[in-house]
XYZ file of C-alpha atoms in Angstrom:
645
model
C -1.712 26.072 10.363
C 2.243 26.061 11.924
C 1.218 24.452 15.161
C 0.825 20.567 13.275
C 4.399 21.452 11.724
C 5.917 22.257 15.751
C 3.984 19.830 17.448
C 4.955 16.902 14.951
C 8.804 18.440 15.148
C 8.806 19.072 19.167
C 7.485 14.388 18.973
C 10.820 13.762 16.318
C 12.997 15.489 18.513
C 11.545 14.248 22.447
C 10.976 10.744 20.392
C 15.069 11.082 19.068
C 16.562 11.670 22.659
C 13.502 10.000 25.516
C 14.986 6.915 26.871
C 13.158 3.713 26.635
C 11.611 4.734 30.210
C 9.416 7.332 28.740
C 7.878 5.812 25.926
C 4.133 7.415 27.685
C 4.949 10.266 26.892
C 6.695 10.083 23.090
C 3.384 8.271 22.657
C 1.631 11.691 24.295
C 3.496 13.951 22.592
C 2.328 11.452 18.802
C -1.521 11.621 20.173
C -1.138 15.693 20.484
C 0.727 15.949 17.001
C -1.658 13.167 15.187
C -4.759 15.044 16.357
C -3.094 19.132 15.417
C -2.293 17.777 12.356
C -5.820 16.079 11.454
C -7.552 19.433 13.064
C -5.229 21.450 10.149
C -6.193 18.965 7.617
C -9.866 18.851 8.020
C -9.879 22.844 8.395
C -8.486 23.148 5.089
C -10.219 20.684 3.759
C -14.366 22.181 5.173
C -12.950 25.626 3.731
C -11.187 24.736 1.338
C -8.367 27.672 1.955
C -5.313 26.868 0.801
C -2.214 28.079 3.753
C 0.273 29.150 2.442
C 4.211 30.130 4.127
C 7.031 31.670 3.508
C 10.528 32.384 5.090
C 13.817 33.571 4.760
C 15.138 30.361 5.797
C 17.193 28.647 2.803
C 18.565 25.831 3.286
C 20.267 24.169 -0.042
C 20.249 27.822 -1.859
C 16.024 27.662 -2.304
C 13.584 29.804 0.548
C 11.417 27.420 2.770
C 7.980 27.677 0.943
C 5.996 25.114 2.284
C 1.787 25.270 1.658
C -1.403 22.868 2.298
C -4.120 23.399 -0.305
C -7.100 20.291 -0.264
C -5.814 17.969 -2.279
C -2.178 17.613 0.696
C -5.091 17.664 3.087
C -6.482 14.613 2.176
C -3.278 13.045 2.422
C -2.535 14.361 5.230
C -5.236 13.086 6.973
C -4.488 9.862 6.549
C -0.987 11.091 7.899
C -2.612 11.816 11.270
C -4.829 8.756 11.410
C -2.398 5.418 11.021
C 0.185 7.817 12.248
C -1.476 7.857 15.895
C -3.208 5.024 16.040
C -0.302 2.869 15.041
C 1.608 5.023 17.738
C -0.626 3.435 20.249
C -0.525 -0.352 18.545
C 3.107 -0.041 18.707
C 2.910 1.198 22.012
C 1.697 -1.869 23.463
C 2.969 -5.011 19.878
C 6.293 -3.408 19.994
C 7.339 -2.432 23.270
C 10.231 -2.057 25.873
C 9.583 -5.176 27.419
C 9.451 -7.510 24.588
C 12.473 -6.060 22.259
C 14.367 -3.630 24.387
C 17.194 -3.134 22.315
C 14.650 -1.321 19.351
C 11.162 -0.145 20.058
C 13.291 2.820 21.633
C 14.864 3.201 18.032
C 11.507 2.635 16.637
C 9.834 5.253 18.497
C 12.027 7.762 16.845
C 12.067 6.242 13.377
C 7.995 6.517 13.368
C 7.888 9.906 14.265
C 10.693 11.242 11.617
C 8.727 8.940 9.197
C 5.176 11.294 10.131
C 7.295 13.787 10.244
C 8.958 13.798 6.766
C 5.405 12.430 4.977
C 3.662 15.727 5.978
C 6.602 17.789 4.962
C 6.226 15.655 1.204
C 2.612 16.956 0.888
C 3.375 20.407 2.096
C 6.299 21.614 0.730
C 6.131 23.252 -2.663
C 9.835 23.471 -3.414
C 11.160 20.403 -5.393
C 14.612 20.532 -3.597
C 12.930 20.191 -0.237
C 10.847 18.519 -1.572
C 13.144 15.531 -2.502
C 15.477 16.216 1.104
C 11.604 14.935 2.665
C 11.249 12.084 0.644
C 14.972 10.940 1.329
C 14.134 11.058 5.127
C 10.535 9.702 4.530
C 12.936 6.906 2.410
C 15.079 6.626 5.229
C 12.996 7.112 8.006
C 10.805 3.874 6.646
C 13.337 1.693 5.422
C 14.866 1.767 9.231
C 11.528 0.844 10.624
C 11.130 -2.087 8.647
C 14.167 -3.247 9.247
C 13.530 -3.175 13.152
C 13.485 -6.970 13.776
C 17.272 -6.962 11.715
C 18.404 -9.815 13.081
C 17.015 -11.935 11.179
C 18.208 -12.369 7.515
C 15.092 -11.989 5.681
C 14.260 -8.369 6.889
C 17.711 -7.713 6.520
C 16.758 -8.372 2.555
C 13.634 -6.520 2.334
C 14.399 -4.132 3.885
C 18.082 -3.796 1.143
C 15.947 -4.039 -1.389
C 13.579 -1.562 -0.183
C 15.306 0.918 -0.418
C 17.387 -0.318 -3.940
C 13.730 0.485 -5.497
C 12.914 3.635 -3.564
C 16.165 4.942 -4.494
C 15.730 4.344 -8.324
C 12.655 5.698 -7.353
C 13.968 8.735 -6.149
C 16.319 9.571 -8.907
C 14.232 9.644 -12.289
C 11.771 12.762 -9.251
C 15.647 13.644 -8.973
C 15.756 14.014 -13.363
C 11.481 15.237 -12.844
C 12.238 18.124 -10.036
C 15.446 19.148 -12.244
C 13.944 18.673 -15.803
C 10.814 21.000 -14.664
C 13.454 23.557 -12.524
C 15.478 23.980 -16.064
C 12.459 24.951 -17.983
C 10.511 26.757 -15.123
C 13.834 28.464 -13.355
C 12.335 27.696 -10.412
C 12.135 25.607 -7.892
C 9.171 26.674 -7.054
C 6.435 23.487 -7.595
C 3.032 25.027 -8.612
C 0.151 24.422 -11.427
C 1.648 24.439 -14.857
C -1.469 23.544 -17.446
C -0.342 26.901 -19.804
C 2.702 24.807 -20.450
C 2.171 22.220 -23.556
C 6.126 21.851 -23.261
C 6.143 19.699 -19.643
C 3.900 17.553 -20.796
C 6.580 14.663 -21.292
C 7.767 15.113 -17.640
C 4.202 13.324 -16.695
C 5.975 10.121 -17.304
C 8.825 10.865 -15.552
C 6.670 11.778 -12.319
C 4.586 7.971 -13.164
C 7.579 6.237 -12.816
C 8.626 7.579 -9.861
C 5.610 7.766 -8.304
C 4.972 4.869 -9.135
C 7.672 2.729 -7.534
C 6.403 4.466 -4.093
C 3.246 3.862 -4.686
C 3.791 -0.397 -5.681
C 1.884 -0.030 -9.182
C 2.705 -3.522 -10.381
C 4.991 -4.040 -12.015
C 7.089 -1.866 -9.939
C 5.855 -3.371 -6.586
C 8.483 -5.888 -6.556
C 10.211 -4.303 -3.048
C 6.391 -4.008 -1.866
C 5.513 -7.720 -0.289
C 9.002 -8.687 1.163
C 8.346 -4.755 3.292
C 5.344 -4.915 4.242
C 5.173 -8.961 5.718
C 8.570 -8.179 7.442
C 8.367 -5.334 8.846
C 6.396 -4.687 12.219
C 2.389 -5.357 11.765
C 2.180 -1.757 13.020
C 5.101 -0.276 10.307
C 3.531 -2.393 7.851
C 0.081 -0.578 8.505
C 1.738 2.848 8.300
C 4.009 1.379 5.155
C 0.235 -0.120 2.913
C -2.332 2.309 4.426
C 0.162 5.305 3.877
C 3.391 5.743 2.752
C 2.243 4.106 -0.227
C -0.239 6.655 -0.825
C 2.456 9.269 -1.171
C 3.432 7.953 -4.636
C -0.300 8.258 -5.369
C -0.081 11.772 -4.213
C 2.801 12.888 -6.908
C 1.202 11.019 -9.432
C -2.291 12.237 -8.650
C -0.762 16.094 -8.309
C 1.445 16.560 -10.937
C -0.941 15.027 -13.377
C -3.371 18.173 -12.341
C -0.916 20.875 -11.982
C 1.214 19.950 -14.941
C -0.129 19.288 -19.098
C -0.520 16.078 -19.036
C 0.436 14.098 -22.511
C -2.033 12.016 -25.273
C -2.746 8.631 -24.016
C -1.440 9.641 -20.625
C -5.136 8.639 -19.102
C -5.206 5.515 -20.993
C -1.742 4.387 -20.155
C -3.397 5.642 -16.110
C -6.205 3.348 -16.677
C -3.951 0.728 -18.288
C -1.590 0.151 -15.523
C -4.571 0.276 -12.812
C -6.299 -2.241 -14.149
C -3.245 -4.550 -14.867
C -2.152 -3.347 -10.785
C -6.051 -4.493 -10.322
C -5.943 -7.685 -11.779
C -2.184 -9.125 -10.885
C -2.688 -7.862 -7.264
C -5.269 -10.119 -6.467
C -3.882 -12.371 -8.046
C -1.232 -12.720 -5.924
C -2.935 -11.956 -2.734
C -5.096 -14.968 -3.581
C -2.038 -17.144 -3.939
C -0.664 -16.670 -0.943
C 0.162 -18.675 2.732
C 1.365 -15.798 4.769
C -1.470 -13.631 5.864
C 0.469 -10.573 5.937
C 2.132 -11.308 1.981
C -1.838 -11.436 1.402
C -2.658 -8.462 2.688
C 0.670 -6.636 0.895
C -0.515 -7.747 -2.488
C -3.977 -6.678 -2.069
C -2.760 -2.532 -1.677
C -1.472 -3.335 -5.021
C -4.838 -4.159 -5.932
C -6.029 -1.344 -4.296
C -3.653 0.991 -5.379
C -4.571 -0.284 -9.212
C -8.250 0.636 -8.514
C -7.057 4.297 -7.138
C -5.286 4.408 -10.548
C -8.777 3.045 -12.566
C -9.887 5.887 -11.048
C -7.235 8.751 -11.765
C -7.162 7.301 -14.987
C -10.591 7.832 -15.921
C -10.728 11.250 -14.579
C -8.097 12.260 -17.287
C -9.944 10.547 -19.701
C -12.551 13.215 -19.144
C -10.533 16.111 -18.277
C -8.547 15.683 -21.835
C -12.166 15.080 -23.593
C -15.095 17.144 -21.372
C -16.671 15.543 -19.763
C -16.450 16.315 -16.465
C -20.003 14.379 -15.995
C -18.367 10.593 -15.090
C -14.725 12.197 -15.037
C -15.535 13.629 -11.362
C -17.660 11.047 -10.538
C -14.125 8.931 -10.628
C -11.770 10.626 -9.502
C -14.163 11.491 -6.082
C -14.516 7.720 -5.935
C -10.355 7.053 -6.918
C -9.386 9.746 -3.614
C -12.334 8.619 -1.304
C -10.218 5.027 -2.029
C -7.574 6.603 -0.865
C -8.673 7.435 2.211
C -11.324 4.340 3.143
C -8.122 2.063 2.146
C -6.155 3.247 4.059
C -8.849 2.594 7.024
C -9.326 -0.709 6.256
C -5.744 -1.268 5.314
C -4.781 -0.735 8.976
C -7.803 -2.092 10.389
C -6.514 -5.725 8.767
C -2.981 -5.192 9.305
C -3.586 -4.345 13.210
C -5.732 -7.410 13.357
C -3.044 -10.158 11.052
C -0.117 -8.678 13.870
C -2.531 -9.386 16.845
C -2.658 -12.948 15.327
C 1.106 -13.212 15.011
C 1.508 -11.359 18.758
C -0.377 -14.510 20.040
C 0.646 -16.682 17.994
C 3.857 -16.147 16.461
C 3.415 -16.923 13.603
C 2.214 -15.354 9.838
C 1.466 -18.908 7.918
C -2.537 -19.505 7.774
C -2.026 -23.392 7.149
C -0.334 -23.447 11.201
C -3.449 -21.388 12.441
C -7.645 -21.616 12.741
C -10.386 -21.756 15.166
C -8.826 -18.367 16.514
C -12.031 -17.113 17.092
C -12.743 -18.447 20.363
C -10.002 -17.105 21.368
C -9.325 -13.492 19.823
C -12.765 -12.864 19.539
C -12.618 -9.146 19.276
C -9.514 -10.124 17.029
C -11.860 -12.000 14.447
C -14.621 -9.728 14.385
C -12.497 -6.872 13.092
C -10.353 -8.681 10.775
C -13.760 -10.091 9.069
C -15.677 -5.849 9.558
C -11.684 -5.021 7.389
C -11.860 -7.569 4.903
C -15.735 -6.749 4.218
C -14.384 -3.224 3.970
C -11.718 -4.371 1.148
C -14.017 -6.243 -0.566
C -16.405 -3.505 -0.802
C -19.382 -5.585 0.505
C -21.911 -2.770 2.244
C -22.945 -1.108 4.220
C -19.492 -0.072 4.640
C -16.603 2.562 2.984
C -15.218 0.062 0.469
C -19.084 -0.061 -1.530
C -19.151 3.416 -1.201
C -15.953 4.421 -2.818
C -15.659 1.482 -5.599
C -19.299 2.457 -6.468
C -18.398 5.864 -7.617
C -15.367 4.643 -9.546
C -17.585 2.244 -11.031
C -20.210 5.143 -11.837
C -17.349 6.364 -14.073
C -16.414 3.917 -15.531
C -19.771 2.475 -16.629
C -20.740 6.439 -17.935
C -17.587 6.577 -19.748
C -19.279 3.410 -21.384
C -22.616 4.578 -22.771
C -19.939 7.652 -23.627
C -19.846 7.203 -27.342
C -16.153 5.750 -29.052
C -14.599 5.096 -25.198
C -16.962 2.136 -25.257
C -14.013 0.053 -26.590
C -11.214 0.781 -24.286
C -12.906 1.663 -20.607
C -15.945 -1.713 -21.176
C -12.457 -3.925 -20.318
C -11.462 -2.365 -17.207
C -15.500 -2.156 -15.941
C -15.092 -6.384 -16.573
C -11.194 -6.417 -14.830
C -13.057 -4.104 -11.888
C -16.041 -6.630 -11.415
C -13.246 -9.836 -11.499
C -10.831 -8.055 -8.829
C -13.597 -8.037 -6.273
C -14.498 -11.268 -6.574
C -11.186 -12.381 -6.172
C -11.563 -10.182 -3.238
C -14.419 -11.968 -1.481
C -12.985 -15.498 -1.821
C -9.123 -14.436 -0.926
C -10.529 -12.753 2.227
C -13.502 -15.482 2.765
C -10.150 -17.252 2.940
C -8.252 -15.854 5.399
C -10.383 -15.141 7.262
C -12.211 -18.703 7.381
C -8.560 -20.246 7.393
C -7.158 -18.420 10.281
C -9.901 -17.980 12.935
C -12.578 -20.769 11.955
C -12.489 -24.392 12.518
C -9.943 -26.433 14.426
C -6.577 -25.347 15.353
C -4.533 -26.852 13.095
C -1.424 -26.035 15.690
C 0.153 -25.784 19.150
C 0.164 -22.313 18.640
C -2.984 -21.485 17.621
C -4.457 -23.953 20.852
C -2.543 -21.617 22.670
C -3.402 -17.483 22.041
C -5.511 -14.885 23.317
C -6.616 -12.205 22.902
C -4.152 -8.662 22.227
C -4.872 -6.212 25.147
C -6.855 -2.636 25.282
C -4.312 -0.618 22.822
C -4.290 -2.986 20.400
C -7.939 -3.311 20.967
C -8.617 0.292 20.421
C -6.157 0.884 18.162
C -8.224 -1.790 15.391
C -12.148 -0.380 16.821
C -10.742 3.604 15.949
C -10.935 2.083 12.254
C -13.493 0.461 12.127
C -15.629 2.806 13.822
C -14.871 5.883 11.204
C -15.648 2.872 8.240
C -18.457 2.878 9.483
C -19.775 6.221 9.785
C -18.268 6.547 6.011
C -20.992 3.878 4.644
C -23.429 5.152 7.143
C -22.613 9.066 5.942
C -21.180 9.036 2.548
C -22.142 12.125 1.250
C -20.513 14.662 4.674
C -17.423 11.955 3.146
C -18.239 12.544 -0.530
C -18.728 16.641 -0.056
C -15.168 16.601 1.450
C -13.393 15.548 -2.371
C -14.757 18.617 -3.969
C -11.815 20.339 -3.176
C -9.378 18.426 -3.930
C -10.825 18.127 -6.866
C -11.077 21.770 -8.098
C -7.067 21.514 -6.774
C -6.855 18.697 -9.557
C -9.025 20.225 -12.214
C -9.852 23.863 -11.398
C -12.570 24.154 -14.864
C -14.703 21.462 -12.265
C -15.288 23.449 -9.307
C -18.730 24.907 -10.224
C -20.096 21.869 -10.296
C -20.632 19.017 -8.084
C -20.190 15.378 -9.015
C -24.220 13.804 -9.427
C -23.545 10.977 -6.684
C -26.796 9.878 -4.653
C -25.488 9.709 -1.573
C -27.795 9.990 0.531
C -29.473 7.324 -1.563
C -26.519 4.595 -0.593
C -26.407 6.278 2.893
C -30.112 5.246 3.666
C -29.813 2.216 1.711
C -26.853 0.770 4.314
C -28.695 2.501 7.106
C -31.353 -0.060 6.173
C -29.530 -2.986 5.982
C -27.146 -2.565 9.317
C -31.009 -2.466 11.103
C -31.681 -5.913 9.459
C -28.416 -7.254 10.079
C -29.163 -6.073 13.406
C -31.748 -7.692 13.897
C -30.778 -10.569 12.506
C -28.001 -10.759 14.888
C -30.736 -10.281 18.328
C -32.780 -12.872 16.416
C -30.465 -15.488 16.501
C -29.144 -14.119 19.911
C -32.294 -15.033 21.349
C -32.923 -18.604 19.471
C -29.635 -19.365 20.893
C -29.927 -18.613 24.060
C -33.399 -20.084 24.418
C -31.785 -23.144 22.921
C -28.975 -23.437 24.404
C -25.738 -23.905 21.574
C -24.241 -27.046 20.887
C -21.550 -27.720 19.445
C -20.487 -30.730 17.328
C -17.144 -32.000 15.489
C -16.315 -30.851 11.476
C -18.477 -32.633 8.951
C -15.830 -35.493 8.562
C -17.014 -37.618 5.285
C -17.413 -40.678 7.576
C -14.503 -40.681 8.805
C -13.977 -42.036 12.417
C -10.815 -40.159 13.615
C -11.019 -36.857 11.569
C -7.801 -34.369 12.170
C -7.966 -30.785 11.846
C -5.171 -31.991 9.352
C -8.237 -33.145 7.319
C -9.712 -29.012 7.045
C -9.531 -27.172 3.828
C -5.957 -25.122 3.539
C -5.034 -22.232 1.943
C -3.502 -23.374 -0.819
C -6.622 -25.974 -1.272
C -9.203 -22.943 -0.814
C -7.455 -21.204 -3.760
C -6.015 -23.854 -6.498
C -8.520 -23.197 -9.119
C -8.077 -19.791 -9.259
C -5.337 -18.940 -9.258
C -4.892 -21.944 -11.551
C -6.413 -19.849 -13.633
C -3.033 -16.850 -13.411
C -0.823 -20.408 -13.232
C 1.190 -18.593 -16.532
C 2.227 -16.094 -14.225
C 1.712 -17.345 -10.742
C 4.258 -20.105 -11.719
C 4.067 -22.230 -8.555
C 7.212 -24.709 -7.642
C 5.733 -27.252 -5.994
C 7.893 -30.574 -4.021
C 5.296 -33.177 -3.900
C 6.430 -36.468 -1.957
C 3.210 -38.911 -3.652
C 2.113 -41.907 -0.866
C 3.637 -45.026 -1.997
C 2.314 -48.167 0.159
C -0.957 -49.858 1.690
C -0.165 -47.960 5.154
C 1.763 -44.868 4.109
C 3.170 -43.175 6.919
C 3.995 -39.550 5.230
C 3.553 -37.439 2.673
C 4.189 -34.513 1.422
C 2.763 -31.637 -0.960
C 3.795 -28.185 -0.821
C 3.839 -25.357 -3.468
C 5.556 -21.835 -3.538
C 4.444 -19.138 -5.056
C 8.075 -16.880 -6.351
C 8.216 -13.142 -6.826
C 7.469 -13.735 -10.048
C 8.297 -10.419 -11.298
C 11.342 -10.076 -8.902
C 12.856 -13.699 -9.315
C 12.181 -15.118 -12.713
C 12.244 -10.643 -14.496
C 14.545 -8.504 -12.068
C 16.723 -11.371 -10.329
C 18.126 -12.542 -13.624
C 18.879 -9.143 -15.629
C 20.484 -7.831 -12.399
C 22.732 -11.194 -12.413
C 23.356 -11.251 -16.115
C 24.287 -7.041 -15.086
C 26.940 -7.921 -12.887
C 28.266 -10.631 -14.670
C 28.865 -7.402 -17.283
C 30.572 -5.711 -14.123
C 32.554 -8.592 -12.958
C 34.273 -9.416 -17.029
C 34.999 -5.188 -16.968
C 36.331 -5.295 -13.558
C 38.791 -7.825 -14.955
C 40.269 -5.639 -17.217
C 41.652 -3.399 -14.598
C 44.592 -4.775 -13.240
C 47.432 -2.289 -12.847
C 49.275 -3.806 -16.207
C 50.271 -0.493 -17.850
C 51.393 -1.722 -21.287
C 47.986 -3.209 -21.768
C 45.858 -0.387 -20.875
C 48.414 1.841 -23.591
C 47.464 -1.291 -25.866
C 43.456 -0.693 -24.987
C 44.433 3.266 -25.891
C 45.841 1.740 -28.889
C 43.380 -0.450 -29.667
C 40.384 2.533 -28.993
C 42.148 4.716 -30.938
C 42.340 2.871 -34.102
C 38.630 1.785 -33.913
C 37.230 5.329 -33.697
C 40.448 5.855 -36.907
C 38.655 3.575 -39.078
C 34.686 4.749 -37.744
C 36.016 8.596 -39.531
C 37.169 6.554 -42.458
C 34.990 4.566 -43.747
C 31.994 7.926 -42.947
C 34.251 10.145 -45.210
C 34.361 7.775 -47.707
């Protein structure tokens, strides 16, 4: 078990010292480290035996205490998977040839990021956990700002750093209070300490910032949109899961207060609904994917919330199913979101733009990217026979069984409606993204000159697509791997397994896949026999149709986003058509970051105004300082005098 850690440490050292002319050595070491981590995690998941290691080393005055149980191993799998694929992708996408000033720096910080996330999952000492957490936050900041010549990238990095450190301060308070009440910084199950239950709220808030749950997601859209695409993939597929890991871990290790399940379920519903509403309104393809991450974190939290309610009320039948779906969705989201960000990066690499209104018709020039992006879009929308359907189906089953339970209907039924609504909106959002980017005619010169990505980027996209299909066809195997993490979270559920008809789901998916393959073969045969005749897009009778007559992202999503106008708060800029033969017209709509720009921003400005006012009192005049002291003492005396009377 020490091999993955030593291999990753060697990788970090090599990446930090290797010159730009040796990226292949770094890539090889990264791949070996990822494979070692995956092997270690797979061994723990299959055997369900935890690995524990203590050392006499005592950095910070605390002995090193590392452990890896099935719950941590599940998250280590996604670190190794996306860490390896992202490194392969970056060898072409962010190469020394195109980015000579930042490519080597990016490789070094990538290694530090994967190492620190691995340590977050294995550190069983609160102080060392915070060390690893801070290294994780800082390395992610330096990766987000690799392209720091652009002001927008720098702003996104600073916002991420500020939000991360706000969350870290809350986590420091959480671990310090935990150590003060237990007498040790060592971490482990403390389910028999009801006095620790209030600390759950600190964990939920601190880890929730990193998870990007609504409304603590303010850093996420700009960071994911402006980071290099391989960094966006690991941030969305893995980094935010470290926040989810913290919530899941400590909701299982600590007693939870009354109402915690309802709170997590409510936050999950809000994150899912608001995340997909904002995603639907975006015209930046990477920002759309970023908001979709908020939605999927909400779906994961919905499953966890139901599991907490089940554990509190003694209903393992539906709690196990919901938790299995939630944990499997962690893995599934890692797969399809990394695939989608890789696909978006391929489009950006070929066209130089993320603006969907300037794209279109790319499926002819980029058939591999278009096909793989469509597979990821189908998976994230929860369509069979892919992996997203399996995990969302399990969460549905947990919700529906909770609804059937007497007394739970009133609170859980709205969650069922929210999950169904977000699924429908996710399908609409990704139909919009796929069709606007890849179908129709090119809307700009960049789309017309695009070309397919190379083998490294293509392989990094094919691998998660293949695993997604395997999950869809063999759901029983992957759901069975979740039994170890479920037993870690709730030992009282270890003796039984959730009643999920995985074999029936896998069989139905196999039949559906065969039917799709037969239909595709028949269609291809018909095309080869009759040929293909291409014509212009239906143009409503216009004599000279242009690409500008196609649907835009805004017009496609106009009706749905109109339902959420109260929270999206769109800002419009219109120059109306005038005269009989108008030359120009303009209709622009910007969707602001509502929570950040309408809530956090004004509050921060108010605090700065108060700080400036307070600073004006610090002018260096001694006689005025004496006056301040006199007035303060007089005020205190009056308060004491009034209290005495």
